[in-house]
N, CA, C and O of each residue as an XYZ file, in Angstrom:
428
protein
N     -10.936    -25.464     -0.535
C     -12.090    -26.310     -0.423
C     -11.603    -27.736     -0.228
O     -10.826    -28.269     -1.020
N     -12.064    -28.307      0.805
C     -11.674    -29.682      1.079
C     -12.914    -30.557      1.134
O     -14.025    -30.076      1.354
N     -12.712    -31.792      0.939
C     -13.825    -32.728      1.001
C     -13.691    -33.787     -0.069
O     -12.761    -33.760     -0.876
N     -14.601    -34.696     -0.072
C     -14.625    -35.730     -1.080
C     -15.592    -35.284     -2.169
O     -16.744    -34.956     -1.885
N     -15.126    -35.271     -3.409
C     -15.928    -34.751     -4.515
C     -16.154    -35.853     -5.543
O     -15.259    -36.633     -5.869
N     -17.375    -35.883     -6.032
C     -17.676    -36.815     -7.109
C     -18.865    -36.254     -7.880
O     -19.924    -35.985     -7.313
N     -18.664    -36.084     -9.185
C     -19.712    -35.578    -10.069
C     -20.253    -34.222     -9.618
O     -21.434    -33.927     -9.807
N     -19.405    -33.413     -9.035
C     -19.808    -32.072     -8.627
C     -19.270    -31.055     -9.618
O     -18.221    -31.258    -10.230
N     -19.984    -29.988     -9.765
C     -19.524    -28.868    -10.584
C     -19.415    -27.660     -9.673
O     -20.370    -27.278     -8.996
N     -18.243    -27.076     -9.672
C     -18.024    -25.866     -8.881
C     -17.725    -24.742     -9.854
O     -16.826    -24.851    -10.688
N     -18.457    -23.697     -9.747
C     -18.239    -22.530    -10.593
C     -17.733    -21.410     -9.696
O     -18.372    -21.042     -8.711
N     -16.592    -20.888    -10.053
C     -15.980    -19.834     -9.261
C     -15.789    -18.636    -10.165
O     -14.998    -18.688    -11.107
N     -16.494    -17.574     -9.894
C     -16.436    -16.373    -10.721
C     -15.684    -15.295     -9.957
O     -16.063    -14.919     -8.847
N     -14.624    -14.810    -10.563
C     -13.843    -13.731     -9.970
C     -14.054    -12.478    -10.806
O     -13.663    -12.446    -11.973
N     -14.654    -11.463    -10.241
C     -14.848    -10.242    -11.019
C     -13.505     -9.576    -11.285
O     -12.584     -9.659    -10.473
N     -13.410     -8.921    -12.425
C     -12.191     -8.189    -12.729
C     -12.567     -6.768    -13.098
O     -13.696     -6.479    -13.495
N     -11.606     -5.911    -12.958
C     -11.828     -4.502    -13.271
C     -10.499     -3.897    -13.687
O      -9.435     -4.429    -13.368
N     -10.568     -2.791    -14.394
C      -9.353     -2.061    -14.737
C      -8.895     -1.309    -13.495
O      -9.671     -0.599    -12.855
N      -7.626     -1.480    -13.170
C      -7.046     -0.800    -12.018
C      -5.758     -0.100    -12.428
O      -5.172     -0.401    -13.468
N      -5.333      0.832    -11.596
C      -4.065      1.533    -11.799
C      -3.035      0.968    -10.838
O      -3.339      0.704     -9.675
N      -1.824      0.783    -11.322
C      -0.725      0.293    -10.497
C       0.373      1.350    -10.526
O       1.121      1.429    -11.501
N       0.485      2.168     -9.470
C       1.465      3.257     -9.474
C       2.899      2.762     -9.267
O       3.136      1.731     -8.638
N       3.840      3.524     -9.813
C       5.250      3.258     -9.543
C       5.545      3.624     -8.091
O       5.030      4.631     -7.606
N       6.352      2.844     -7.387
C       6.614      3.117     -5.972
C       7.204      4.505     -5.714
O       6.832      5.161     -4.741
N       8.113      4.957     -6.569
C       8.754      6.250     -6.347
C       8.101      7.393     -7.120
O       8.524      8.543     -6.999
N       7.077      7.088     -7.911
C       6.336      8.102     -8.669
C       4.862      7.730     -8.673
O       4.374      7.187     -9.664
N       4.142      8.008     -7.595
C       2.752      7.545     -7.491
C       1.800      8.157     -8.513
O       0.685      7.662     -8.679
N       2.211      9.221     -9.202
C       1.348      9.804    -10.241
C       1.581      9.157    -11.601
O       0.916      9.512    -12.575
N       2.517      8.212    -11.679
C       2.781      7.485    -12.917
C       2.317      6.049    -12.705
O       2.761      5.368    -11.781
N       1.416      5.602    -13.578
C       0.759      4.313    -13.350
C       0.787      3.417    -14.582
O       0.929      3.879    -15.714
N       0.648      2.130    -14.324
C       0.344      1.147    -15.360
C      -1.119      0.772    -15.164
O      -1.647      0.878    -14.057
N      -1.768      0.337    -16.228
C      -3.163     -0.091    -16.149
C      -3.227     -1.606    -16.279
O      -2.527     -2.205    -17.097
N      -4.072     -2.210    -15.466
C      -4.251     -3.656    -15.500
C      -5.727     -3.984    -15.663
O      -6.591     -3.331    -15.077
N      -6.002     -5.000    -16.461
C      -7.347     -5.549    -16.594
C      -7.325     -6.866    -15.833
O      -6.949     -7.902    -16.382
N      -7.731     -6.822    -14.564
C      -7.513     -7.975    -13.693
C      -6.015     -8.111    -13.502
O      -5.367     -7.154    -13.080
N      -5.438     -9.282    -13.803
C      -3.988     -9.445    -13.664
C      -3.200     -9.096    -14.926
O      -1.972     -9.194    -14.925
N      -3.877     -8.692    -16.000
C      -3.246     -8.484    -17.300
C      -2.835     -7.025    -17.482
O      -3.657     -6.119    -17.342
N      -1.556     -6.804    -17.794
C      -1.050     -5.455    -18.045
C      -1.562     -4.973    -19.395
O      -1.519     -5.705    -20.384
N      -2.051     -3.725    -19.426
C      -2.506     -3.100    -20.667
C      -1.421     -2.147    -21.163
O      -0.925     -1.317    -20.401
N      -1.059     -2.266    -22.424
C      -0.041     -1.412    -23.025
C      -0.720     -0.404    -23.942
O      -1.597     -0.761    -24.728
N      -0.315      0.848    -23.838
C      -0.851      1.899    -24.698
C      -0.186      1.853    -26.057
O       1.041      1.806    -26.143
N      -0.972      1.865    -27.117
C      -0.431      1.800    -28.476
C      -0.007      3.193    -28.923
O      -0.608      3.789    -29.817
N       1.029      3.691    -28.286
C       1.589      5.016    -28.583
C       3.107      4.907    -28.534
O       3.658      4.024    -27.877
N       3.772      5.815    -29.238
C       5.223      5.791    -29.278
C       5.886      6.756    -28.326
O       7.113      6.804    -28.238
N       5.085      7.527    -27.613
C       5.642      8.512    -26.692
C       4.792      8.567    -25.433
O       3.682      8.039    -25.385
N       5.338      9.216    -24.420
C       4.597      9.351    -23.168
C       3.365     10.222    -23.392
O       3.451     11.273    -24.027
N       2.242      9.794    -22.881
C       0.989     10.557    -22.972
C       0.477     10.858    -21.579
O       0.340      9.961    -20.747
N       0.196     12.122    -21.332
C      -0.384     12.543    -20.063
C      -1.870     12.220    -20.092
O      -2.551     12.506    -21.077
N      -2.373     11.630    -19.022
C      -3.799     11.368    -18.884
C      -4.333     12.183    -17.715
O      -3.600     12.524    -16.786
N      -5.621     12.486    -17.779
C      -6.265     13.280    -16.736
C      -7.428     12.500    -16.151
O      -8.308     12.034    -16.875
N      -7.421     12.363    -14.832
C      -8.490     11.650    -14.153
C      -8.053     11.248    -12.757
O      -6.965     11.602    -12.303
N      -8.906     10.514    -12.093
C      -8.659     10.035    -10.740
C      -8.148      8.601    -10.832
O      -8.870      7.723    -11.303
N      -6.914      8.348    -10.391
C      -6.357      6.998    -10.531
C      -7.123      5.970     -9.708
O      -6.964      4.768     -9.920
N      -7.943      6.420     -8.781
C      -8.782      5.483     -8.020
C     -10.015      5.075     -8.816
O     -10.711      4.129     -8.447
N     -10.289      5.799     -9.923
C     -11.467      5.512    -10.754
C     -11.081      5.498    -12.237
O     -11.551      6.348    -12.994
N     -10.244      4.561    -12.667
C      -9.816      4.560    -14.068
C     -10.963      4.360    -15.052
O     -10.840      4.719    -16.224
N     -12.080      3.791    -14.591
C     -13.235      3.610    -15.484
C     -13.803      4.943    -15.942
O     -14.622      4.975    -16.861
N     -13.388      6.044    -15.324
C     -13.856      7.369    -15.738
C     -13.064      7.921    -16.917
O     -13.458      8.934    -17.494
N     -11.950      7.276    -17.293
C     -11.210      7.760    -18.461
C     -10.663      6.634    -19.346
O      -9.989      6.907    -20.340
N     -10.944      5.376    -18.997
C     -10.592      4.227    -19.839
C     -11.800      3.299    -19.885
O     -12.394      2.982    -18.854
N     -12.154      2.868    -21.096
C     -13.298      1.959    -21.210
C     -13.031      0.914    -22.286
O     -12.173      1.118    -23.145
N     -13.759     -0.208    -22.249
C     -13.573     -1.238    -23.273
C     -13.843     -0.669    -24.663
O     -14.777      0.110    -24.859
N     -13.016     -1.069    -25.617
C     -13.202     -0.599    -26.991
C     -14.373     -1.303    -27.660
O     -14.915     -0.798    -28.643
N     -14.775     -2.467    -27.141
C     -15.892     -3.242    -27.705
C     -15.720     -3.481    -29.201
O     -16.629     -3.244    -29.997
N     -14.529     -3.957    -29.558
C     -14.250     -4.261    -30.960
C     -14.022     -5.757    -31.121
O     -13.472     -6.426    -30.247
N     -14.461     -6.253    -32.261
C     -14.316     -7.680    -32.551
C     -13.291     -7.878    -33.654
O     -13.128     -7.043    -34.543
N     -12.611     -9.003    -33.567
C     -11.718     -9.434    -34.630
C     -12.195    -10.821    -35.027
O     -11.941    -11.802    -34.329
N     -12.864    -10.889    -36.117
C     -13.534    -12.083    -36.591
C     -14.532    -12.590    -35.563
O     -15.609    -12.012    -35.421
N     -14.209    -13.638    -34.855
C     -15.221    -14.231    -33.976
C     -14.939    -14.028    -32.485
O     -15.544    -14.710    -31.658
N     -14.045    -13.118    -32.121
C     -13.807    -12.885    -30.698
C     -13.603    -11.396    -30.415
O     -13.226    -10.621    -31.294
N     -13.864    -11.024    -29.166
C     -13.647     -9.648    -28.728
C     -12.158     -9.436    -28.517
O     -11.461    -10.335    -28.046
N     -11.669     -8.254    -28.861
C     -10.224     -8.017    -28.841
C      -9.636     -7.870    -27.446
O      -8.461     -8.187    -27.258
N     -10.382     -7.411    -26.477
C      -9.817     -7.147    -25.154
C      -9.166     -5.782    -25.062
O      -8.559     -5.439    -24.047
N      -9.296     -4.993    -26.144
C      -8.717     -3.650    -26.158
C      -9.561     -2.683    -25.336
O     -10.758     -2.885    -25.132
N      -8.907     -1.642    -24.879
C      -9.557     -0.529    -24.191
C      -9.185      0.737    -24.928
O      -8.277      0.735    -25.759
N      -9.879      1.815    -24.627
C      -9.513      3.109    -25.201
C      -9.728      4.188    -24.159
O     -10.540      4.051    -23.243
N      -8.982      5.258    -24.324
C      -9.149      6.394    -23.424
C     -10.296      7.255    -23.930
O     -10.615      7.239    -25.119
N     -10.909      8.001    -23.033
C     -11.926      8.972    -23.428
C     -11.853     10.155    -22.478
O     -11.281     10.058    -21.392
N     -12.434     11.268    -22.892
C     -12.365     12.531    -22.145
C     -10.918     12.970    -21.928
O     -10.573     13.504    -20.874
N     -10.083     12.740    -22.929
C      -8.674     13.114    -22.874
C      -8.352     14.024    -24.054
O      -9.054     13.986    -25.064
N      -7.292     14.849    -23.947
C      -6.921     15.705    -25.082
C      -6.655     14.902    -26.356
O      -7.047     15.319    -27.446
N      -5.987     13.749    -26.222
C      -5.714     12.864    -27.358
C      -6.051     11.446    -26.916
O      -5.560     10.978    -25.889
N      -6.880     10.772    -27.683
C      -7.266      9.408    -27.335
C      -6.319      8.380    -27.932
O      -5.644      8.652    -28.925
N      -6.269      7.211    -27.333
C      -5.485      6.102    -27.867
C      -6.026      4.793    -27.302
O      -6.837      4.784    -26.376
N      -5.564      3.700    -27.876
C      -6.001      2.365    -27.468
C      -4.988      1.730    -26.526
O      -3.790      2.006    -26.591
N      -5.499      0.874    -25.650
C      -4.667      0.044    -24.786
C      -4.999     -1.406    -25.100
O      -6.161     -1.758    -25.303
N      -3.971     -2.240    -25.139
C      -4.157     -3.644    -25.514
C      -3.430     -4.533    -24.497
O      -2.379     -4.149    -23.985
N      -3.974     -5.702    -24.204
C      -3.239     -6.622    -23.332
C      -1.825     -6.842    -23.881
O      -1.645     -7.138    -25.062
N      -0.839     -6.693    -23.011
C       0.551     -6.727    -23.470
C       0.899     -8.043    -24.153
O       1.774     -8.069    -25.018
N       0.241     -9.123    -23.790
C       0.512    -10.419    -24.422
C       0.051    -10.464    -25.874
O       0.439    -11.367    -26.615
N      -0.777     -9.497    -26.293
C      -1.271     -9.459    -27.667
C      -0.514     -8.457    -28.531
O      -0.872     -8.243    -29.689
N       0.526     -7.844    -27.980
C       1.319     -6.874    -28.735
C       2.285     -7.634    -29.633
O       2.969     -8.560    -29.197
N       2.326     -7.224    -30.890
C       3.263     -7.818    -31.839
C       4.374     -6.834    -32.136
O       5.259     -6.610    -31.311
N       4.323     -6.248    -33.325
C       5.343     -5.296    -33.750
C       4.966     -3.852    -33.464
O       5.678     -2.936    -33.878
N       3.856     -3.632    -32.761
C       3.421     -2.265    -32.488
C       4.350     -1.580    -31.485
O       4.950     -2.222    -30.623
N       4.447     -0.265    -31.626
C       5.142      0.544    -30.634
C       4.183      0.752    -29.474
O       2.998      1.013    -29.683
N       4.690      0.637    -28.252
C       3.799      0.762    -27.099
C       4.545      1.332    -25.902
O       5.774      1.391    -25.882
N       3.779      1.746    -24.916
C       4.312      2.153    -23.621
C       3.394      1.605    -22.539
O       2.212      1.364    -22.782
N       3.939      1.412    -21.351
C       3.174      0.786    -20.276
C       2.842      1.761    -19.150
O       1.802      1.616    -18.508
N       3.696      2.745    -18.898
C       3.468      3.677    -17.786
C       3.022      5.037    -18.298
O       3.532      5.545    -19.296
N       2.049      5.618    -17.583
C       1.478      6.901    -17.981
C       1.386      7.833    -16.785
O       0.946      7.420    -15.712
N       1.799      9.093    -16.953
C       1.548     10.065    -15.890
C       0.059     10.416    -15.891
O      -0.530     10.650    -16.946
N      -0.535     10.449    -14.713
C      -1.957     10.789    -14.583
C      -2.073     11.960    -13.624
O      -1.552     11.921    -12.509
N      -2.758     12.996    -14.066
C      -2.990     14.183    -13.244
C      -4.484     14.316    -12.985
O      -5.298     13.886    -13.803
N      -4.849     14.908    -11.850
C      -6.280     15.116    -11.576
C      -6.929     15.944    -12.677
O      -6.287     16.806    -13.277
N      -8.201     15.678    -12.938
C      -8.946     16.434    -13.940
C      -9.020     17.884    -13.515
O      -9.243     18.207    -12.348
N      -8.824     18.747    -14.496
C      -8.855     20.189    -14.196
C     -10.267     20.697    -14.110
O     -10.481     21.885    -13.865
């Protein structure tokens, strides 16, 4: 945007969504991103997920949990054999986590 600006307010809204980022040599193994933020699974071992990597919203959704006065930004899996939480990697402290998950089509 070019021009002369004075006392103007510009609001720029960029929608974000959870997406899958596959490994180049293993396209069935993916990382999950919330916009540009990597989500880490709070698990100590590899977990197989089932779903369509083009539609991660069908098996990952916001956890809708609050920590005092703010939303956590966590997600959780659903419609899976074993559920777990995903958290923005920048918010991981001493927890055990993994970033890449094998995803297979739903049976």
